[in-house]
Amino acid sequence: MGALSKAHTALASLREDLVGEVFAPGDPGYDGARGVFNGMIDRRPAVIAQCAGDADVVRAVRFGRELDLKVAVRGGGHSVAGWATGDGVLVVDLRRMHEVTVDPAAEAVRVQGGVTIGQLDRATRPYALATTGSRASGTGVCGFVLGGGSGWLDRAFGPAVDDLIGVELVTADGERVHADADENPELFWALHGGGGNFGVATALTLALHELPVFSVAVLLYRPSAGPDVVRAFREVIGTGPDEVAGAVLYMTGPPADLADSVPEHLVGERLCAALVTFVGGEEGLREIAGPVLALPHEAEVVGPMPYTEAQRLLDSPSGLRNHWSAECLADLPDEAVDAWCGGAEGMPVPTGSRLLLFPQGGAIASGPAEYPVAYRGAPWVVHPFGSWADPGDDERAVAWVRSVRTGVRPWSTGAVPLNLVGDEGPERVRAGLGAANALRLGKVKRRWDRDNVFRFNHNITPL
């Protein structure tokens, strides 16, 4: 049988066997199925297998191996590098697998591979429970957790990966395995930061934390106030408990219909904002956030907010063009504050771009040191987030992200939160995982994916 005939036969069999749907070029629905969050990514997979369950994932992976196809895995499709897709590849699409099962008595939750942060948060909210979630509600839970997991709750509860209890995985050989502290413990260790290198995560079980009340303070300032705002926020974090977090950011003032509290004179203009989050009530938040509240500001919103709503505060619409990166800082002296604020001057405005500075410490720093999460010790993270609509802005937006990194590099630890960067080369991957972990991770990769089938990620070379 010729190669083409073999491919047609295998595809026909896949279509028949899968409970979910299969799309190939020319099929109705193919173009809609191949799009991802980042509008800069325009790739044409050979096959998209929208899996309805674990058995579908097994069948799809075996199909890919039979035809020697590269395999990309789509959970939330939120990767800035577009790793959820590729030209001529098999996409194992998990979006139909979006079941969330909360066990309030055990304070745990099981999420399938296609669940997003927003879906997880909505499921746990009725029980006043939560786990650290991404700062974007459309992010896929599995990719977020297995890559580390930084969010508004991480100073209080640790990064999301610290809450990992168990992983259900389909391997490169199309076999189903389970990993936890007792079963396949070396694989379980590697999944604490190693991302999607070892298989398709079809479900995770995560520990939950009590979150009866959550409060936020959002304050808007003119951009010239930026250095004072950062210094005041630095004081808030330095004197406050681990339950306080948030960010200082530069952004474009959104239209009033998107943010009622934005004064008309700031709409479409660069502005500075302080976002203070608190695992607690408004009274405690106001006391803790005193230094930023005392600064002259243009608008404020302070009070309790459902965590599900707070998680959507920085959401961006899918389909915009995106380029992001990050640098971890060892310290935040006044010189670094000025350098960070100076980086906002080149931010493309008006666009959806943002320049964030957020704190770590707390439960991040005191969490399990043995996992391959190399950025735990950094007290601050700089996150230039380029997001724009016009392709004509590509060059200046990408250059701006790079310039921000260059500006704060004198204070960089060299580590990097891999969830916040795209494809920046193997050295950055090692910096994200930790050089001491690289050899061990490479051996785990060889054990579970010797042929590097799962290479669309922050890739670990099999050793």
Short mmCIF file of N, CA, C and O in Angstrom, two decimals, residues 247-364:
data_model
loop_
_atom_site.label_atom_id
_atom_site.label_comp_id
_atom_site.label_asym_id
_atom_site.label_seq_id
_atom_site.Cartn_x
_atom_site.Cartn_y
_atom_site.Cartn_z
N ALA A 247 -0.52 43.63 41.22
CA ALA A 247 0.44 44.08 40.21
C ALA A 247 0.34 45.58 40.04
O ALA A 247 -0.70 46.19 40.34
N VAL A 248 1.41 46.15 39.56
CA VAL A 248 1.37 47.49 38.96
C VAL A 248 1.50 47.29 37.47
O VAL A 248 2.27 46.44 37.01
N LEU A 249 0.72 48.05 36.70
CA LEU A 249 0.79 47.86 35.26
C LEU A 249 0.53 49.17 34.53
O LEU A 249 -0.15 50.07 35.04
N TYR A 250 1.13 49.26 33.36
CA TYR A 250 0.80 50.29 32.39
C TYR A 250 -0.12 49.66 31.35
O TYR A 250 0.06 48.49 30.96
N MET A 251 -1.09 50.44 30.87
CA MET A 251 -2.05 49.94 29.92
C MET A 251 -2.69 51.10 29.18
O MET A 251 -2.45 52.27 29.52
N THR A 252 -3.47 50.80 28.17
CA THR A 252 -4.28 51.81 27.50
C THR A 252 -5.63 51.87 28.18
O THR A 252 -6.26 50.82 28.41
N GLY A 253 -6.08 53.06 28.52
CA GLY A 253 -7.39 53.22 29.13
C GLY A 253 -8.47 52.69 28.21
O GLY A 253 -8.60 53.14 27.07
N PRO A 254 -9.26 51.70 28.68
CA PRO A 254 -10.27 51.09 27.81
C PRO A 254 -11.47 52.00 27.64
O PRO A 254 -11.68 52.93 28.42
N PRO A 255 -12.30 51.73 26.64
CA PRO A 255 -13.53 52.51 26.47
C PRO A 255 -14.41 52.39 27.71
O PRO A 255 -14.39 51.38 28.42
N ALA A 256 -15.21 53.42 27.95
CA ALA A 256 -16.03 53.46 29.16
C ALA A 256 -17.00 52.29 29.24
O ALA A 256 -17.37 51.86 30.33
N ASP A 257 -17.42 51.76 28.08
CA ASP A 257 -18.38 50.65 28.13
C ASP A 257 -17.71 49.35 28.58
O ASP A 257 -18.39 48.38 28.91
N LEU A 258 -16.38 49.34 28.61
CA LEU A 258 -15.66 48.17 29.10
C LEU A 258 -15.18 48.35 30.53
O LEU A 258 -14.89 47.39 31.22
N ALA A 259 -15.06 49.57 30.96
CA ALA A 259 -14.62 49.86 32.33
C ALA A 259 -15.27 51.17 32.78
O ALA A 259 -14.77 52.25 32.47
N ASP A 260 -16.38 51.07 33.48
CA ASP A 260 -17.17 52.24 33.84
C ASP A 260 -16.40 53.23 34.70
O ASP A 260 -16.75 54.41 34.77
N SER A 261 -15.37 52.75 35.39
CA SER A 261 -14.65 53.62 36.30
C SER A 261 -13.53 54.41 35.63
O SER A 261 -12.85 55.18 36.28
N VAL A 262 -13.33 54.23 34.33
CA VAL A 262 -12.25 54.93 33.62
C VAL A 262 -12.73 56.32 33.22
O VAL A 262 -13.68 56.46 32.44
N PRO A 263 -12.09 57.38 33.72
CA PRO A 263 -12.49 58.73 33.34
C PRO A 263 -12.30 58.95 31.83
O PRO A 263 -11.41 58.37 31.21
N GLU A 264 -13.14 59.79 31.28
CA GLU A 264 -13.14 60.00 29.83
C GLU A 264 -11.78 60.46 29.32
O GLU A 264 -11.34 60.07 28.23
N HIS A 265 -11.07 61.26 30.11
CA HIS A 265 -9.80 61.80 29.63
C HIS A 265 -8.69 60.75 29.58
O HIS A 265 -7.62 60.99 29.02
N LEU A 266 -8.93 59.56 30.17
CA LEU A 266 -7.93 58.50 30.11
C LEU A 266 -8.26 57.43 29.08
O LEU A 266 -7.43 56.55 28.82
N VAL A 267 -9.44 57.51 28.49
CA VAL A 267 -9.81 56.52 27.47
C VAL A 267 -8.89 56.64 26.27
O VAL A 267 -8.69 57.72 25.71
N GLY A 268 -8.27 55.53 25.88
CA GLY A 268 -7.37 55.53 24.74
C GLY A 268 -5.99 56.07 25.03
O GLY A 268 -5.15 56.14 24.12
N GLU A 269 -5.71 56.42 26.28
CA GLU A 269 -4.43 56.99 26.66
C GLU A 269 -3.65 56.00 27.54
O GLU A 269 -4.21 55.15 28.20
N ARG A 270 -2.33 56.17 27.54
CA ARG A 270 -1.51 55.37 28.44
C ARG A 270 -1.80 55.79 29.87
O ARG A 270 -1.89 56.99 30.18
N LEU A 271 -1.97 54.80 30.75
CA LEU A 271 -2.18 55.10 32.15
C LEU A 271 -1.44 54.08 32.99
O LEU A 271 -1.05 53.01 32.51
N CYS A 272 -1.27 54.40 34.25
CA CYS A 272 -0.67 53.48 35.20
C CYS A 272 -1.77 53.01 36.15
O CYS A 272 -2.65 53.80 36.52
N ALA A 273 -1.74 51.76 36.52
CA ALA A 273 -2.76 51.21 37.42
C ALA A 273 -2.09 50.38 38.50
O ALA A 273 -1.05 49.75 38.27
N ALA A 274 -2.69 50.38 39.67
CA ALA A 274 -2.30 49.48 40.75
C ALA A 274 -3.47 48.55 41.01
O ALA A 274 -4.61 49.00 41.19
N LEU A 275 -3.20 47.26 41.01
CA LEU A 275 -4.19 46.25 41.35
C LEU A 275 -3.68 45.53 42.60
O LEU A 275 -2.65 44.85 42.55
N VAL A 276 -4.39 45.70 43.70
CA VAL A 276 -4.03 45.03 44.94
C VAL A 276 -5.10 43.97 45.21
O VAL A 276 -6.29 44.30 45.29
N THR A 277 -4.69 42.72 45.32
CA THR A 277 -5.63 41.64 45.61
C THR A 277 -5.40 41.14 47.04
O THR A 277 -4.28 41.20 47.56
N PHE A 278 -6.49 40.64 47.64
CA PHE A 278 -6.38 40.24 49.06
C PHE A 278 -7.30 39.07 49.35
O PHE A 278 -8.49 39.10 49.02
N VAL A 279 -6.75 38.04 49.94
CA VAL A 279 -7.54 36.91 50.42
C VAL A 279 -8.10 37.32 51.77
O VAL A 279 -7.53 37.04 52.83
N GLY A 280 -9.22 38.06 51.72
CA GLY A 280 -9.81 38.62 52.92
C GLY A 280 -10.82 39.69 52.54
O GLY A 280 -11.15 39.88 51.36
N GLY A 281 -11.29 40.45 53.54
CA GLY A 281 -12.35 41.42 53.32
C GLY A 281 -11.85 42.82 53.03
O GLY A 281 -10.65 43.11 53.08
N GLU A 282 -12.81 43.72 52.77
CA GLU A 282 -12.48 45.08 52.35
C GLU A 282 -11.76 45.86 53.44
O GLU A 282 -10.82 46.63 53.14
N GLU A 283 -12.17 45.70 54.69
CA GLU A 283 -11.54 46.48 55.76
C GLU A 283 -10.05 46.17 55.84
O GLU A 283 -9.22 47.09 55.93
N GLY A 284 -9.71 44.90 55.80
CA GLY A 284 -8.31 44.53 55.84
C GLY A 284 -7.56 45.01 54.61
O GLY A 284 -6.40 45.45 54.70
N LEU A 285 -8.21 44.95 53.46
CA LEU A 285 -7.57 45.40 52.22
C LEU A 285 -7.26 46.89 52.29
O LEU A 285 -6.17 47.32 51.91
N ARG A 286 -8.22 47.69 52.75
CA ARG A 286 -7.99 49.14 52.81
C ARG A 286 -6.82 49.49 53.74
O ARG A 286 -6.03 50.39 53.45
N GLU A 287 -6.70 48.76 54.82
CA GLU A 287 -5.58 49.01 55.73
C GLU A 287 -4.25 48.65 55.08
O GLU A 287 -3.28 49.40 55.16
N ILE A 288 -4.22 47.50 54.43
CA ILE A 288 -2.99 47.03 53.81
C ILE A 288 -2.59 47.91 52.63
O ILE A 288 -1.41 48.21 52.42
N ALA A 289 -3.59 48.33 51.83
CA ALA A 289 -3.32 49.07 50.60
C ALA A 289 -3.17 50.57 50.83
O ALA A 289 -3.14 51.34 49.87
N GLY A 290 -3.04 50.99 52.09
CA GLY A 290 -2.96 52.41 52.40
C GLY A 290 -1.97 53.21 51.56
O GLY A 290 -2.31 54.30 51.07
N PRO A 291 -0.74 52.73 51.37
CA PRO A 291 0.23 53.54 50.61
C PRO A 291 -0.20 53.86 49.17
O PRO A 291 0.06 54.96 48.68
N VAL A 292 -0.85 52.92 48.47
CA VAL A 292 -1.28 53.22 47.10
C VAL A 292 -2.57 54.03 47.10
O VAL A 292 -2.79 54.87 46.22
N LEU A 293 -3.43 53.82 48.10
CA LEU A 293 -4.66 54.61 48.20
C LEU A 293 -4.35 56.07 48.51
O LEU A 293 -5.10 56.97 48.11
N ALA A 294 -3.25 56.32 49.23
CA ALA A 294 -2.91 57.69 49.64
C ALA A 294 -2.38 58.53 48.49
O ALA A 294 -2.43 59.78 48.56
N LEU A 295 -1.91 57.90 47.42
CA LEU A 295 -1.39 58.67 46.29
C LEU A 295 -2.54 59.29 45.50
O LEU A 295 -3.60 58.67 45.36
N PRO A 296 -2.36 60.51 44.98
CA PRO A 296 -3.41 61.10 44.13
C PRO A 296 -3.70 60.20 42.93
O PRO A 296 -2.77 59.75 42.25
N HIS A 297 -4.97 59.90 42.70
CA HIS A 297 -5.32 59.01 41.61
C HIS A 297 -6.59 59.51 40.91
O HIS A 297 -7.34 60.32 41.45
N GLU A 298 -6.81 58.97 39.72
CA GLU A 298 -7.90 59.43 38.86
C GLU A 298 -9.20 58.66 39.11
O GLU A 298 -10.28 59.17 38.83
N ALA A 299 -9.09 57.43 39.57
CA ALA A 299 -10.28 56.61 39.79
C ALA A 299 -9.90 55.45 40.70
O ALA A 299 -8.73 55.07 40.78
N GLU A 300 -10.90 54.90 41.38
CA GLU A 300 -10.64 53.73 42.22
C GLU A 300 -11.89 52.87 42.34
O GLU A 300 -13.02 53.35 42.25
N VAL A 301 -11.64 51.58 42.48
CA VAL A 301 -12.67 50.61 42.84
C VAL A 301 -12.07 49.76 43.94
O VAL A 301 -11.02 49.13 43.73
N VAL A 302 -12.70 49.73 45.10
CA VAL A 302 -12.17 48.98 46.24
C VAL A 302 -13.32 48.21 46.88
O VAL A 302 -14.37 48.79 47.17
N GLY A 303 -13.10 46.91 47.11
CA GLY A 303 -14.13 46.15 47.79
C GLY A 303 -14.06 44.68 47.47
O GLY A 303 -13.20 44.22 46.71
N PRO A 304 -14.97 43.90 48.04
CA PRO A 304 -15.01 42.47 47.74
C PRO A 304 -15.40 42.24 46.29
O PRO A 304 -16.20 42.99 45.72
N MET A 305 -14.83 41.21 45.70
CA MET A 305 -15.13 40.84 44.32
C MET A 305 -15.04 39.32 44.21
O MET A 305 -14.06 38.74 44.68
N PRO A 306 -16.03 38.67 43.61
CA PRO A 306 -15.90 37.23 43.41
C PRO A 306 -14.61 36.91 42.67
O PRO A 306 -14.25 37.59 41.70
N TYR A 307 -13.90 35.89 43.14
CA TYR A 307 -12.64 35.53 42.51
C TYR A 307 -12.82 35.26 41.02
O TYR A 307 -11.94 35.58 40.21
N THR A 308 -13.95 34.69 40.64
CA THR A 308 -14.22 34.43 39.22
C THR A 308 -14.20 35.71 38.40
O THR A 308 -13.79 35.71 37.25
N GLU A 309 -14.67 36.81 38.99
CA GLU A 309 -14.67 38.10 38.27
C GLU A 309 -13.27 38.71 38.27
O GLU A 309 -12.84 39.30 37.27
N ALA A 310 -12.57 38.59 39.38
CA ALA A 310 -11.20 39.12 39.44
C ALA A 310 -10.32 38.45 38.41
O ALA A 310 -9.42 39.08 37.82
N GLN A 311 -10.58 37.18 38.15
CA GLN A 311 -9.79 36.44 37.17
C GLN A 311 -9.98 36.95 35.75
O GLN A 311 -9.18 36.66 34.87
N ARG A 312 -11.03 37.70 35.51
CA ARG A 312 -11.29 38.22 34.16
C ARG A 312 -10.85 39.66 33.96
O ARG A 312 -11.02 40.22 32.88
N LEU A 313 -10.29 40.27 35.01
CA LEU A 313 -9.94 41.69 34.93
C LEU A 313 -8.95 41.99 33.81
O LEU A 313 -9.00 43.07 33.19
N LEU A 314 -8.03 41.08 33.55
CA LEU A 314 -7.00 41.33 32.53
C LEU A 314 -7.18 40.46 31.29
O LEU A 314 -6.25 40.30 30.50
N ASP A 315 -8.37 39.90 31.12
CA ASP A 315 -8.61 39.08 29.93
C ASP A 315 -8.45 39.88 28.65
O ASP A 315 -8.81 41.07 28.59
N SER A 316 -7.92 39.23 27.62
CA SER A 316 -7.81 39.80 26.28
C SER A 316 -8.63 38.94 25.33
O SER A 316 -8.69 37.72 25.49
N PRO A 317 -9.25 39.55 24.31
CA PRO A 317 -10.02 38.75 23.37
C PRO A 317 -9.14 37.87 22.50
O PRO A 317 -8.01 38.25 22.15
N SER A 318 -9.62 36.70 22.18
CA SER A 318 -8.89 35.80 21.29
C SER A 318 -8.83 36.39 19.89
O SER A 318 -9.74 37.09 19.45
N GLY A 319 -7.73 36.13 19.21
CA GLY A 319 -7.59 36.57 17.82
C GLY A 319 -6.71 37.78 17.63
O GLY A 319 -6.31 38.08 16.49
N LEU A 320 -6.41 38.52 18.71
CA LEU A 320 -5.46 39.61 18.58
C LEU A 320 -4.05 39.04 18.38
O LEU A 320 -3.78 37.88 18.65
N ARG A 321 -3.15 39.87 17.92
CA ARG A 321 -1.77 39.47 17.71
C ARG A 321 -1.03 39.66 19.03
O ARG A 321 -1.22 40.67 19.72
N ASN A 322 -0.21 38.67 19.41
CA ASN A 322 0.38 38.67 20.75
C ASN A 322 1.86 38.30 20.72
O ASN A 322 2.28 37.45 19.93
N HIS A 323 2.60 38.94 21.60
CA HIS A 323 3.99 38.56 21.86
C HIS A 323 4.29 38.94 23.30
O HIS A 323 4.10 40.09 23.70
N TRP A 324 4.73 37.95 24.11
CA TRP A 324 4.98 38.19 25.53
C TRP A 324 6.35 37.68 25.92
O TRP A 324 6.96 36.89 25.23
N SER A 325 6.79 38.14 27.08
CA SER A 325 7.99 37.57 27.68
C SER A 325 8.02 37.96 29.15
O SER A 325 7.06 38.57 29.67
N ALA A 326 9.11 37.62 29.83
CA ALA A 326 9.20 37.89 31.27
C ALA A 326 10.64 37.88 31.72
O ALA A 326 11.49 37.24 31.11
N GLU A 327 10.90 38.59 32.80
CA GLU A 327 12.18 38.54 33.49
C GLU A 327 11.91 38.51 35.00
O GLU A 327 11.06 39.26 35.50
N CYS A 328 12.60 37.64 35.70
CA CYS A 328 12.53 37.59 37.15
C CYS A 328 13.60 38.50 37.74
O CYS A 328 14.76 38.44 37.30
N LEU A 329 13.22 39.30 38.71
CA LEU A 329 14.16 40.24 39.30
C LEU A 329 14.59 39.77 40.69
O LEU A 329 13.78 39.30 41.50
N ALA A 330 15.89 39.94 40.97
CA ALA A 330 16.43 39.56 42.27
C ALA A 330 16.12 40.60 43.32
O ALA A 330 16.13 40.30 44.52
N ASP A 331 15.82 41.82 42.89
CA ASP A 331 15.54 42.92 43.81
C ASP A 331 14.81 44.00 43.03
O ASP A 331 14.75 43.96 41.79
N LEU A 332 14.25 44.96 43.75
CA LEU A 332 13.55 46.07 43.09
C LEU A 332 13.98 47.39 43.71
O LEU A 332 13.20 48.09 44.35
N PRO A 333 15.25 47.76 43.52
CA PRO A 333 15.71 49.06 44.01
C PRO A 333 15.11 50.18 43.16
O PRO A 333 14.50 49.94 42.11
N ASP A 334 15.27 51.41 43.59
CA ASP A 334 14.69 52.54 42.87
C ASP A 334 15.17 52.60 41.42
O ASP A 334 14.42 52.99 40.52
N GLU A 335 16.42 52.21 41.19
CA GLU A 335 16.93 52.23 39.81
C GLU A 335 16.16 51.25 38.92
O GLU A 335 15.87 51.54 37.75
N ALA A 336 15.80 50.09 39.48
CA ALA A 336 15.01 49.12 38.72
C ALA A 336 13.60 49.62 38.51
O ALA A 336 13.00 49.39 37.45
N VAL A 337 13.05 50.31 39.50
CA VAL A 337 11.72 50.91 39.35
C VAL A 337 11.72 51.88 38.18
O VAL A 337 10.82 51.86 37.32
N ASP A 338 12.73 52.74 38.13
CA ASP A 338 12.80 53.73 37.05
C ASP A 338 12.99 53.05 35.69
O ASP A 338 12.40 53.48 34.69
N ALA A 339 13.78 52.00 35.66
CA ALA A 339 13.98 51.28 34.40
C ALA A 339 12.69 50.64 33.93
O ALA A 339 12.36 50.67 32.74
N TRP A 340 11.95 50.04 34.86
CA TRP A 340 10.68 49.42 34.49
C TRP A 340 9.68 50.46 33.99
O TRP A 340 9.03 50.27 32.95
N CYS A 341 9.56 51.56 34.68
CA CYS A 341 8.65 52.62 34.25
C CYS A 341 9.07 53.19 32.90
O CYS A 341 8.23 53.50 32.05
N GLY A 342 10.39 53.31 32.69
CA GLY A 342 10.87 53.79 31.40
C GLY A 342 10.48 52.87 30.27
O GLY A 342 10.26 53.31 29.13
N GLY A 343 10.36 51.58 30.56
CA GLY A 343 9.95 50.64 29.52
C GLY A 343 8.55 50.87 29.01
O GLY A 343 8.21 50.44 27.90
N ALA A 344 7.71 51.54 29.78
CA ALA A 344 6.34 51.80 29.35
C ALA A 344 6.26 52.84 28.25
O ALA A 344 5.26 52.92 27.53
N GLU A 345 7.31 53.64 28.10
CA GLU A 345 7.26 54.73 27.12
C GLU A 345 7.17 54.21 25.70
O GLU A 345 6.60 54.87 24.83
N GLY A 346 7.71 53.02 25.43
CA GLY A 346 7.64 52.47 24.08
C GLY A 346 6.46 51.55 23.85
O GLY A 346 6.32 50.98 22.76
N MET A 347 5.61 51.38 24.87
CA MET A 347 4.47 50.47 24.73
C MET A 347 3.51 50.98 23.66
O MET A 347 3.13 52.16 23.67
N PRO A 348 3.12 50.13 22.71
CA PRO A 348 2.20 50.57 21.65
C PRO A 348 0.85 50.98 22.24
O PRO A 348 0.20 50.21 22.93
N VAL A 349 0.45 52.22 21.96
CA VAL A 349 -0.80 52.78 22.46
C VAL A 349 -1.51 53.48 21.31
O VAL A 349 -0.86 54.20 20.54
N PRO A 350 -2.82 53.35 21.14
CA PRO A 350 -3.69 52.49 21.95
C PRO A 350 -3.73 51.06 21.40
O PRO A 350 -4.04 50.84 20.23
N THR A 351 -3.41 50.10 22.23
CA THR A 351 -3.55 48.68 21.91
C THR A 351 -3.93 47.96 23.20
O THR A 351 -4.07 48.57 24.25
N GLY A 352 -4.07 46.66 23.13
CA GLY A 352 -4.33 45.87 24.33
C GLY A 352 -3.07 45.51 25.08
O GLY A 352 -3.12 44.70 26.02
N SER A 353 -1.92 46.08 24.70
CA SER A 353 -0.65 45.76 25.36
C SER A 353 -0.65 46.25 26.80
O SER A 353 -1.29 47.25 27.14
N ARG A 354 0.11 45.53 27.64
CA ARG A 354 0.25 45.90 29.05
C ARG A 354 1.68 45.60 29.49
O ARG A 354 2.31 44.69 28.98
N LEU A 355 2.13 46.36 30.44
CA LEU A 355 3.42 46.10 31.08
C LEU A 355 3.16 45.85 32.55
O LEU A 355 2.73 46.75 33.28
N LEU A 356 3.38 44.62 32.99
CA LEU A 356 3.08 44.23 34.36
C LEU A 356 4.34 44.06 35.20
O LEU A 356 5.37 43.61 34.70
N LEU A 357 4.20 44.39 36.46
CA LEU A 357 5.20 44.10 37.49
C LEU A 357 4.44 43.47 38.65
O LEU A 357 3.57 44.11 39.25
N PHE A 358 4.73 42.20 38.96
CA PHE A 358 4.00 41.58 40.05
C PHE A 358 4.94 40.89 41.03
O PHE A 358 6.05 40.48 40.66
N PRO A 359 4.50 40.78 42.27
CA PRO A 359 5.36 40.24 43.33
C PRO A 359 5.27 38.73 43.43
O PRO A 359 4.27 38.11 43.07
N GLN A 360 6.31 38.13 43.97
CA GLN A 360 6.30 36.73 44.35
C GLN A 360 6.52 36.65 45.87
O GLN A 360 5.87 37.35 46.61
N GLY A 361 7.38 35.76 46.33
CA GLY A 361 7.55 35.62 47.77
C GLY A 361 6.42 34.80 48.37
O GLY A 361 5.68 34.10 47.67
N GLY A 362 6.24 34.89 49.67
CA GLY A 362 5.17 34.17 50.34
C GLY A 362 5.27 32.67 50.12
O GLY A 362 6.34 32.07 50.22
N ALA A 363 4.12 32.05 49.79
CA ALA A 363 4.06 30.61 49.62
C ALA A 363 4.79 30.14 48.36
O ALA A 363 5.08 28.95 48.23
N ILE A 364 5.07 31.04 47.44
CA ILE A 364 5.87 30.67 46.27
C ILE A 364 7.28 30.30 46.72
O ILE A 364 7.79 29.22 46.41
#
